[in-house]
Coordinates of C-alpha atoms and ligand atoms in Angstrom, one line a residue:
X1 CA 38.3 7.1 15.1
X2 CA 37.0 8.3 11.8
X3 CA 35.9 6.6 8.7
X4 CA 36.9 8.3 5.4
X5 CA 35.3 7.5 2.1
X6 CA 38.0 8.9 -0.3
X7 CA 35.9 8.9 -3.4
X8 CA 36.8 9.6 -7.0
X9 CA 34.5 12.6 -7.2
X10 CA 33.2 13.1 -3.7
X11 CA 34.6 12.2 -0.3
X12 CA 32.9 11.9 3.1
X13 CA 34.0 11.5 6.7
X14 CA 32.1 9.9 9.6
X15 CA 32.5 8.8 13.2
X16 CA 30.5 6.8 15.7
X17 CA 28.9 9.2 18.2
X18 CA 28.4 8.9 21.9
X19 CA 25.2 6.9 21.4
X20 CA 27.0 4.3 19.3
X21 CA 25.4 5.6 16.1
X22 CA 27.5 6.3 13.0
X23 CA 27.2 9.9 11.8
X24 CA 28.6 11.9 9.0
X25 CA 30.5 15.1 9.9
X26 CA 29.6 18.1 7.6
X27 CA 32.3 20.1 6.0
X28 CA 32.8 23.9 6.4
X29 CA 30.2 24.5 3.7
X30 CA 27.7 22.4 5.9
X31 CA 27.7 19.7 3.2
X32 CA 28.1 16.0 4.2
X33 CA 30.2 15.4 1.0
X34 CA 33.2 17.2 -0.3
X35 CA 34.2 17.2 -3.9
X36 CA 37.5 15.4 -4.3
X37 CA 39.0 18.3 -6.2
X38 CA 42.2 20.2 -5.4
X39 CA 42.9 23.7 -6.8
X40 CA 46.4 25.1 -6.6
X41 CA 47.1 28.8 -6.4
X42 CA 50.3 30.8 -6.8
X43 CA 52.2 31.1 -3.5
X44 CA 51.5 27.7 -2.0
X45 CA 47.8 28.1 -1.2
X46 CA 45.4 25.3 -2.1
X47 CA 41.7 24.9 -1.9
X48 CA 39.9 21.6 -1.7
X49 CA 36.3 20.8 -2.2
X50 CA 33.6 23.1 -3.5
X51 CA 35.8 26.1 -3.8
X52 CA 38.3 24.1 -5.8
X53 CA 35.6 22.7 -8.1
X54 CA 34.3 26.2 -8.8
X55 CA 37.8 27.2 -10.0
X56 CA 37.3 24.7 -12.9
X57 CA 35.9 27.5 -15.1
X58 CA 38.4 30.2 -14.2
X59 CA 41.7 28.4 -13.9
X60 CA 41.1 24.8 -15.1
X61 CA 44.8 24.1 -15.6
X62 CA 45.6 24.3 -11.9
X63 CA 42.6 22.2 -10.8
X64 CA 43.1 18.5 -10.2
X65 CA 40.1 16.2 -10.2
X66 CA 39.4 12.4 -10.3
X67 CA 42.9 11.7 -8.9
X68 CA 41.7 8.4 -7.6
X69 CA 41.9 7.0 -11.2
X70 CA 45.7 7.6 -11.0
X71 CA 46.3 5.9 -7.7
X72 CA 49.0 3.3 -7.9
X73 CA 50.4 4.7 -11.2
X74 CA 54.0 5.4 -11.2
X75 CA 54.1 7.7 -14.2
X76 CA 51.4 10.2 -13.2
X77 CA 52.2 13.6 -11.7
X78 CA 50.1 16.6 -11.4
X79 CA 52.1 19.8 -12.1
X80 CA 51.1 23.1 -10.6
X81 CA 53.3 26.2 -10.3
X82 CA 56.4 24.3 -11.2
X83 CA 56.0 21.4 -8.7
X84 CA 55.0 17.9 -9.4
X85 CA 52.5 16.2 -7.1
X86 CA 52.0 12.4 -6.9
X87 CA 48.5 11.0 -6.7
X88 CA 49.3 10.1 -3.1
X89 CA 50.1 13.8 -2.4
X90 CA 46.9 15.1 -4.1
X91 CA 44.8 12.5 -2.2
X92 CA 46.6 13.6 1.0
X93 CA 45.4 17.1 0.5
X94 CA 41.8 15.9 0.2
X95 CA 42.2 13.8 3.4
X96 CA 43.7 16.8 5.2
X97 CA 40.8 19.0 4.2
X98 CA 38.3 16.4 5.5
X99 CA 40.2 16.0 8.7
X100 CA 40.6 19.7 9.2
X101 CA 36.9 20.5 8.7
X102 CA 35.7 17.6 10.8
X103 CA 38.1 18.6 13.7
X104 CA 36.8 22.2 13.5
X105 CA 33.2 21.1 13.6
X106 CA 33.6 18.5 16.4
X107 CA 36.3 20.4 18.3
X108 CA 38.6 17.4 18.5
X109 CA 41.6 16.2 16.7
X110 CA 41.2 13.8 13.8
X111 CA 44.1 11.4 13.8
X112 CA 43.1 7.8 13.7
X113 CA 41.3 6.8 10.5
X114 CA 40.1 4.0 8.4
X115 CA 40.2 4.8 4.7
X116 CA 38.1 3.0 2.2
X117 CA 39.0 1.9 -1.3
X118 CA 37.2 0.1 -4.1
X119 CA 37.2 -3.7 -3.8
X120 CA 39.0 -4.0 -7.1
X121 CA 41.9 -2.0 -6.0
X122 CA 45.1 -4.1 -6.4
X123 CA 48.1 -4.1 -4.1
X124 CA 49.8 -1.0 -5.2
X125 CA 46.6 1.1 -5.3
X126 CA 46.0 0.1 -1.7
X127 CA 49.5 0.9 -0.8
X128 CA 49.1 4.3 -2.4
X129 CA 45.9 4.9 -0.4
X130 CA 47.7 4.0 2.8
X131 CA 50.6 6.4 1.9
X132 CA 48.2 9.2 1.1
X133 CA 47.0 8.9 4.7
X134 CA 50.5 9.0 6.0
X135 CA 51.4 12.1 3.9
X136 CA 48.3 13.7 5.4
X137 CA 49.7 13.1 8.8
X138 CA 47.0 10.7 9.7
X139 CA 47.3 7.4 11.5
X140 CA 45.8 4.9 9.1
X141 CA 44.3 2.0 11.1
X142 CA 43.2 0.1 8.1
X143 CA 42.2 0.2 4.4
X144 CA 38.7 -1.2 4.0
X145 CA 36.8 -2.1 0.9
X146 CA 34.0 0.3 0.1
X147 CA 31.3 -2.4 -0.5
X148 CA 32.3 -4.1 2.7
X149 CA 31.9 -0.7 4.5
X150 CA 28.5 -0.3 2.9
X151 CA 27.5 -3.8 4.0
X152 CA 28.7 -3.0 7.6
X153 CA 26.4 0.0 7.8
X154 CA 23.6 -1.9 6.2
X155 CA 24.3 -4.9 8.4
X156 CA 23.7 -2.9 11.5
X157 CA 20.0 -3.3 10.7
X158 CA 19.7 -6.9 9.8
X159 CA 18.9 -9.8 12.1
X160 CA 18.8 -12.7 9.8
X161 CA 21.6 -13.9 7.5
X162 CA 21.3 -12.5 4.0
X163 CA 23.1 -12.6 0.7
X164 CA 23.2 -9.1 -0.7
X165 CA 24.6 -7.6 -3.9
X166 CA 26.1 -4.1 -3.5
X167 CA 25.7 -2.2 -6.8
X168 CA 27.9 0.9 -6.3
X169 CA 27.9 3.4 -9.2
X170 CA 29.9 6.4 -8.1
X171 CA 31.4 9.3 -9.9
X172 CA 34.4 7.6 -11.4
X173 CA 33.9 3.9 -10.7
X174 CA 31.5 1.1 -10.8
X175 CA 31.8 -1.7 -8.3
X176 CA 29.7 -4.7 -7.8
X177 CA 30.2 -7.0 -4.8
X178 CA 28.3 -10.0 -3.5
X179 CA 28.4 -10.3 0.2
X180 CA 26.9 -12.6 2.9
X181 CA 25.8 -10.6 5.9
X182 CA 24.9 -12.2 9.2
X183 CA 25.0 -11.3 12.8
X184 CA 28.6 -10.0 13.4
X185 CA 29.9 -11.5 10.3
X186 CA 30.5 -10.2 6.8
X187 CA 31.8 -12.4 4.1
X188 CA 32.7 -11.2 0.6
X189 CA 31.9 -13.8 -2.0
X190 CA 32.8 -12.1 -5.3
X191 CA 33.8 -8.7 -6.5
X192 CA 33.8 -7.1 -9.9
X193 CA 33.3 -3.8 -11.7
X194 CA 34.9 -1.3 -13.9
X195 CA 37.1 1.4 -12.5
X196 CA 36.8 3.6 -15.6
X197 CA 33.1 3.8 -15.5
X198 CA 31.0 6.2 -13.3
X199 CA 28.9 9.3 -13.1
X200 CA 31.6 11.2 -15.0
X201 CA 30.8 9.2 -18.1
X202 CA 27.2 10.2 -17.8
X203 CA 28.3 13.8 -17.5
X204 CA 30.4 13.4 -20.6
X205 CA 27.4 12.1 -22.6
X206 CA 25.6 15.3 -21.8
X207 CA 28.7 17.3 -22.5
X208 CA 29.1 15.7 -25.9
X209 CA 25.5 16.1 -26.8
X210 CA 25.6 19.8 -25.8
X211 CA 28.7 20.4 -27.9
X212 CA 27.3 18.6 -30.9
X213 CA 24.0 20.5 -30.7
X214 CA 25.7 23.8 -30.1
X215 CA 27.9 23.3 -33.2
X216 CA 24.9 22.3 -35.3
X217 CA 23.0 25.4 -34.1
X218 CA 25.9 27.9 -34.5
X219 CA 28.0 26.4 -37.2
X220 CA 31.1 26.6 -35.0
X221 CA 33.6 23.8 -35.3
X222 CA 33.7 21.3 -32.4
X223 CA 37.5 21.7 -32.2
X224 CA 37.2 25.3 -31.3
X225 CA 34.9 24.4 -28.4
X226 CA 37.1 21.6 -27.2
X227 CA 40.2 23.8 -27.3
X228 CA 38.6 26.5 -25.1
X229 CA 39.6 25.0 -21.7
X230 CA 37.6 27.5 -19.7
X231 CA 34.4 26.9 -21.6
X232 CA 35.1 23.1 -21.2
X233 CA 35.6 23.5 -17.5
X234 CA 32.4 25.4 -17.2
X235 CA 30.6 22.9 -19.3
X236 CA 31.8 20.1 -17.1
X237 CA 30.1 21.7 -14.1
X238 CA 26.9 22.4 -16.0
X239 CA 26.7 18.9 -17.4
X240 CA 26.8 17.5 -13.9
X241 CA 24.2 19.9 -12.7
X242 CA 22.0 19.1 -15.7
X243 CA 22.4 15.4 -15.0
X244 CA 21.3 15.8 -11.4
X245 CA 18.3 17.9 -12.6
X246 CA 17.3 15.0 -14.8
X247 CA 17.1 12.8 -11.7
X248 CA 14.3 15.1 -10.6
X249 CA 12.8 16.4 -13.8
X250 CA 12.1 15.3 -17.3
X251 CA 14.1 18.1 -19.0
X252 CA 17.2 20.1 -18.3
X253 CA 18.8 23.1 -20.1
X254 CA 22.5 23.5 -20.4
X255 CA 24.1 26.8 -21.4
X256 CA 27.2 26.9 -23.6
X257 CA 28.6 30.3 -24.7
X258 CA 25.2 31.9 -24.3
X259 CA 23.3 29.2 -26.3
X260 CA 20.7 27.2 -24.5
X261 CA 20.6 23.5 -25.2
X262 CA 17.8 21.3 -24.0
X263 CA 18.0 17.6 -23.2
X264 CA 15.2 15.4 -22.1
X265 CA 15.6 12.5 -19.7
X266 CA 14.5 10.1 -22.4
X267 CA 17.3 11.3 -24.7
X268 CA 19.8 11.2 -21.8
X269 CA 18.8 7.6 -21.1
X270 CA 19.2 6.7 -24.7
X271 CA 22.7 8.4 -25.0
X272 CA 23.9 6.5 -21.9
X273 CA 22.2 3.2 -22.5
X274 CA 25.4 1.3 -23.5
X275 CA 27.2 2.5 -20.3
X276 CA 24.3 1.3 -18.2
X277 CA 24.2 -1.9 -20.0
X278 CA 27.9 -2.5 -19.4
X279 CA 27.3 -2.3 -15.6
X280 CA 24.6 -5.0 -16.0
X281 CA 27.1 -7.2 -18.0
X282 CA 29.7 -6.7 -15.2
X283 CA 27.0 -7.6 -12.6
X284 CA 26.2 -10.8 -14.4
X285 CA 29.8 -11.7 -14.6
X286 CA 30.3 -11.2 -10.9
X287 CA 27.2 -13.3 -10.2
X288 CA 28.6 -16.1 -12.4
X289 CA 31.7 -16.0 -10.2
X290 CA 29.6 -16.1 -7.1
X291 CA 27.6 -19.0 -8.5
X292 CA 30.9 -21.0 -8.8
X293 CA 31.2 -20.6 -5.1
X294 CA 27.6 -21.8 -4.6
X295 CA 25.9 -18.5 -4.2
X296 CA 22.9 -18.2 -6.5
X297 CA 20.1 -16.6 -4.5
X298 CA 19.9 -13.0 -3.4
X299 CA 17.9 -11.4 -0.7
X300 CA 18.6 -7.9 -1.7
X301 CA 20.3 -5.5 -4.1
X302 CA 21.7 -2.5 -2.3
X303 CA 22.3 0.7 -4.2
X304 CA 25.3 2.7 -3.2
X305 CA 27.0 5.6 -4.9
X306 CA 25.6 8.9 -6.0
X307 CA 24.9 7.8 -9.5
X308 CA 22.4 5.2 -8.5
X309 CA 20.1 8.1 -8.0
X310 CA 19.6 8.3 -11.7
X311 CA 16.2 6.8 -12.3
X312 CA 17.5 4.7 -15.2
X313 CA 19.6 2.6 -12.7
X314 CA 16.7 1.4 -10.6
X315 CA 14.5 0.9 -13.7
X316 CA 17.1 -1.2 -15.5
X317 CA 17.9 -3.3 -12.4
X318 CA 14.2 -4.0 -11.7
X319 CA 13.8 -5.2 -15.2
X320 CA 16.9 -7.4 -14.9
X321 CA 16.1 -8.7 -11.4
X322 CA 12.3 -8.6 -11.1
X323 CA 12.2 -10.9 -8.1
X324 CA 14.9 -9.3 -5.9
X325 CA 14.1 -6.3 -3.7
X326 CA 16.2 -3.3 -4.6
X327 CA 16.9 -0.7 -1.9
X328 CA 18.9 2.5 -1.6
X329 CA 21.5 2.2 1.1
X330 CA 22.2 5.8 2.2
X331 CA 24.1 6.2 -1.2
X332 CA 26.4 9.0 -0.3
X333 CA 27.2 8.2 3.3
X334 CA 27.1 4.5 4.0
X335 CA 30.7 3.8 3.0
X336 CA 32.1 6.4 5.4
X337 CA 29.8 5.3 8.2
X338 CA 30.7 1.7 7.7
X339 CA 34.4 2.6 7.9
X340 CA 33.8 4.4 11.1
X341 CA 32.0 1.5 12.7
X342 CA 34.8 -0.9 11.5
X343 CA 37.4 1.5 12.9
X344 CA 35.9 1.8 16.4
X345 CA 35.3 -1.9 16.4
X346 CA 38.9 -2.7 15.5
X347 CA 40.3 -0.3 18.1
X348 CA 38.0 -1.4 20.9
X349 CA 38.8 -5.1 20.4
X350 CA 42.5 -4.6 19.9
X351 CA 42.9 -2.5 23.1
X352 CA 40.3 -3.6 25.5
X353 CA 40.9 -7.4 25.5
X354 CA 37.7 -8.2 27.2
X355 CA 37.3 -5.1 29.3
X356 CA 34.1 -3.1 29.4
X357 CA 34.0 -0.9 26.3
X358 CA 33.1 2.7 26.7
X359 CA 30.1 4.2 25.0
X360 CA 28.9 0.7 24.2
X361 CA 28.6 1.0 20.5
X362 CA 26.7 -1.9 19.0
X363 CA 29.4 -4.0 17.4
X364 CA 27.3 -7.1 16.6
X365 CA 24.2 -6.6 14.5
X366 CA 21.2 -6.6 16.7
X367 CA 23.2 -7.7 19.8
X368 CA 23.3 -5.8 23.1
X369 CA 26.7 -7.2 24.0
X370 CA 29.6 -5.8 22.0
X371 CA 31.3 -8.5 20.0
X372 CA 33.9 -8.1 17.3
X373 CA 32.8 -8.0 13.7
X374 CA 34.2 -10.8 11.7
X375 CA 35.1 -9.8 8.2
X376 CA 36.0 -12.3 5.6
X377 CA 37.5 -10.8 2.5
X378 CA 38.7 -12.0 -0.9
X379 CA 41.4 -10.8 -3.2
X380 CA 40.0 -8.9 -6.0
X381 CA 42.7 -9.6 -8.6
X382 CA 44.3 -12.9 -9.6
X383 CA 48.0 -13.2 -8.9
X384 CA 50.1 -14.7 -11.7
X385 CA 53.8 -15.7 -12.2
X386 CA 55.9 -15.9 -15.4
X387 CA 57.0 -19.5 -15.8
X388 CA 58.7 -21.7 -18.2
X389 CA 56.0 -24.2 -19.1
X390 CA 56.1 -27.6 -20.6
X391 CA 56.3 -26.2 -24.1
X392 CA 59.6 -24.6 -23.0
X393 CA 58.1 -21.2 -23.5
X394 CA 57.5 -18.5 -21.0
X395 CA 53.9 -17.9 -20.0
X396 CA 52.1 -15.9 -17.4
X397 CA 50.2 -18.4 -15.3
X398 CA 47.7 -17.5 -12.7
X399 CA 48.4 -19.0 -9.3
X400 CA 45.8 -17.5 -7.0
X401 CA 42.5 -16.6 -8.5
X402 CA 40.5 -13.6 -7.8
X403 CA 37.7 -14.0 -5.2
X404 CA 39.9 -16.4 -3.2
X405 CA 39.3 -15.9 0.5
X406 CA 42.1 -14.2 2.4
X407 CA 44.3 -14.8 4.3
X408 CA 45.5 -17.5 2.0
X409 CA 48.6 -19.4 1.0
X410 CA 49.6 -21.0 -2.2
X411 CA 52.6 -23.2 -3.0
X412 CA 54.0 -23.3 -6.5
X413 CA 56.1 -26.3 -7.1
X414 CA 58.7 -25.2 -9.6
X415 CA 62.3 -26.1 -10.4
X416 CA 65.6 -24.8 -11.5
X417 CA 66.1 -24.4 -15.3
X418 CA 69.8 -25.2 -15.5
X419 CA 72.4 -26.8 -13.3
X420 CA 74.2 -24.7 -10.8
X421 CA 71.6 -22.0 -11.0
X422 CA 72.2 -19.5 -8.3
X423 CA 69.0 -17.5 -8.3
X424 CA 65.5 -17.4 -9.7
X425 CA 63.9 -14.4 -11.3
X426 CA 60.5 -13.9 -10.0
X427 CA 58.0 -11.8 -11.9
X428 CA 54.5 -11.4 -10.4
X429 CA 51.5 -9.9 -12.1
X430 CA 48.0 -8.9 -11.1
X431 CA 45.1 -9.4 -13.5
X432 CA 41.3 -9.6 -13.5
X433 CA 41.2 -12.9 -15.4
X434 CA 40.0 -16.3 -14.2
X435 CA 41.9 -18.2 -16.8
X436 CA 45.0 -20.2 -16.1
X437 CA 47.1 -18.6 -18.8
X438 CA 46.9 -14.8 -19.2
X439 CA 48.0 -12.5 -21.9
X440 CA 50.7 -10.0 -20.8
X441 CA 48.5 -7.1 -22.0
X442 CA 45.9 -8.0 -19.4
X443 CA 48.4 -8.0 -16.6
X444 CA 49.8 -5.3 -14.4
X445 CA 53.4 -6.0 -13.3
X446 CA 53.7 -6.0 -9.5
X447 CA 57.1 -7.5 -8.7
X448 CA 60.2 -8.2 -10.7
X449 CA 62.9 -9.6 -8.3
X450 CA 65.7 -12.0 -7.8
X451 CA 65.2 -14.9 -5.4
X452 CA 68.6 -16.0 -4.3
X453 CA 71.2 -17.1 -3.5
X454 CA 70.0 -20.7 -3.9
X455 CA 71.9 -23.6 -2.3
X456 CA 75.0 -24.4 -4.2
X457 CA 75.5 -27.1 -6.8
X458 CA 71.9 -27.7 -7.6
X459 CA 71.2 -29.9 -10.7
X460 CA 68.8 -28.7 -13.4
X461 CA 65.2 -29.3 -12.3
X462 CA 66.0 -29.1 -8.6
X463 CA 62.7 -28.5 -6.8
X464 CA 62.1 -25.0 -5.7
X465 CA 58.8 -24.3 -4.0
X466 CA 57.6 -20.7 -4.1
X467 CA 55.1 -19.9 -1.4
X468 CA 52.7 -17.0 -1.8
X469 CA 51.0 -15.7 1.2
X470 CA 48.3 -13.0 1.3
X471 CA 47.4 -11.6 4.7
X472 CA 44.0 -10.4 5.8
X473 CA 44.8 -6.9 4.5
X474 CA 45.5 -8.2 1.1
X475 CA 49.3 -7.8 1.4
X476 CA 51.5 -10.3 -0.4
X477 CA 54.6 -12.0 0.8
X478 CA 56.8 -14.5 -1.0
X479 CA 59.0 -17.2 0.3
X480 CA 61.0 -19.8 -1.6
X481 CA 62.1 -23.1 -0.3
X482 CA 64.5 -25.8 -1.5
X483 CA 62.9 -28.7 0.4
X484 CA 65.7 -31.3 0.2
X485 CA 68.2 -28.9 1.9
X486 CA 65.7 -27.0 3.9
X487 CA 67.0 -23.7 2.5
X488 CA 64.5 -20.9 2.6
X489 CA 64.5 -17.4 1.3
X490 CA 62.1 -14.6 1.8
X491 CA 61.5 -12.2 -1.1
X492 CA 60.7 -8.7 -0.3
X493 CA 57.8 -7.6 -2.2
X494 CA 58.7 -4.3 -3.5
X495 CA 55.7 -3.0 -5.4
X496 CA 57.0 -1.4 -8.6
X497 CA 54.5 1.4 -8.4
X498 CA 54.8 2.2 -4.7
X499 CA 56.5 5.4 -3.4
X500 CA 59.8 4.6 -1.8
X501 CA 60.5 5.8 1.7
X502 CA 62.5 8.7 0.3
X503 CA 59.8 9.7 -2.2
X504 CA 57.3 9.5 0.6
X505 CA 59.3 12.0 2.7
X506 CA 59.6 14.3 -0.3
X507 CA 55.8 14.2 -0.9
X508 CA 55.3 14.9 2.8
X509 CA 57.5 17.9 2.6
X510 CA 55.7 19.3 -0.5
X511 CA 52.3 18.8 1.1
X512 CA 53.4 20.4 4.4
X513 CA 54.6 23.4 2.5
X514 CA 51.1 24.1 1.2
X515 CA 48.3 26.0 3.0
X516 CA 44.8 24.5 2.8
X517 CA 42.3 27.3 2.8
Ligands
ADP601 P1 32.6 8.5 -5.9 O1 32.7 7.7 -4.6 O2 33.1 7.7 -7.1 O3 33.3 9.8 -5.8 P2 29.9 9.1 -5.2 O4 29.3 7.9 -4.7 O5 30.2 10.1 -4.2 O6 31.1 8.8 -6.1 O7 28.9 9.7 -6.3 C1 29.2 10.8 -7.0 C2 28.5 10.8 -8.4 O8 27.1 10.8 -8.1 C3 28.8 12.0 -9.2 O9 29.0 11.7 -10.5 C4 27.5 12.8 -9.0 O10 27.3 13.6 -10.2 C5 26.5 11.7 -9.0 N1 25.3 12.2 -8.3 C6 25.1 12.7 -7.1 N2 23.8 13.0 -6.9 C7 23.2 12.7 -8.0 C8 21.8 12.8 -8.4 N3 20.9 13.4 -7.7 N4 21.5 12.4 -9.7 C9 22.4 11.9 -10.5 N5 23.7 11.7 -10.2 C10 24.1 12.2 -8.9
MG602 MG1 32.2 6.0 -3.7

């Protein structure tokens, strides 16, 4: 069983070895992480990873990167050589590459996997992640939250109960999660973050600075630089390299069309201060949500994600939280490792039913006897319904608030609007708000469906109870009940943005027609 960290910019695959220790499997380039980049070539060949990333400066139009930002979006397709690929299909290619490389290195098939996703991923983004695995021909045992995975790999080393905050600044996303870890048990208390904020934005700051300086030095217009897609592709790579150099050194030099542009760490920190600050604001917000649940003291801040290597992150966090120990938690690998541990744990306890478990991996932190991990999760988005309220107006009203522990159930006591009503229109939304009433702009529509037929001859105002259930995987189901008659109705939750079975088959066909090099 393999754990896969399907990242916005880099992905990683791990397994639990014969000694019960989680280990990353290197790719064909002997690297533990693989860029989440896919490059298409004429004739059905694709490259994934480093080779694809290097194509950015020669054939940028056929290179697809940061696809994770498009997961769960219906209207996005990447077009290459006359074919459209959904985010699920592109992600499937990345998964296939990871699986293929790992199986070549280990000499065994990679089939059963746990894939991670950010805690803030909503229902349709999770569904898209699951389907990406299916398209890749993998058997997806579970979708696990990245910070939970990081906490699992960290938790293998703790003996006493702790409250930790996972600060994960990756390539395309920022995620902050407050988790209680104790022997064999992981409980998510609160989650937050910004899925449009990550190392890429730090690269962009360097890129912009480079272009501005270049234009000032040469008198060229910035439009002409931005329009040159090959130069921009090249600059994207160089900006990231320069950023990584600034982690080690005080200065870096970036070349653009033969010009050399120097940037100091100090200037870099200054240009990216607002971005860093916004991660602190999000962190404070998440802590405030945790405080509402009674969590106010922290034993540790764990740094996860490649971008936490930038010295500015540790400096700023130390300043903000002078009394809390801050530690790196294997920033690039802990998520994949945690997913592998979770996967083997799940499989062992699902199948063995008390039998002796082979290889004896340590399932419970610090314990010698294997015991199942107990993971308590929360939903990361509030769930709202459009309702006629007392002012006779339609409003979007939150029913289940974010950070509620799952599985959970909520009963909405509503009623029919008119006499002889035969059905109820149910519109469900996801949002990141903690308020009761939410503006439509802040909501993502999830479901728009008819609930019916209702029992006949109902008067206006007949009680209809709508029961929302969220299972331990964060999946939603809805039932309606007319209590006086005992009539019940189950509403299929058809996520608006999810691939249909037919589309899934089409994407499978497209992907299987490609050759990964
Ligand atoms: P994701 O999961 O979002 O893909 P990762 O956790 O793999 O992200 O982190 C990738 C990000 O970390 C990239 O933006 C990369 O440039 C950045 N990164 C990796 N190493 C360093 C470093 N030494 N210094 C600064 N940034 C780094
Ligand atoms: Mg990550």
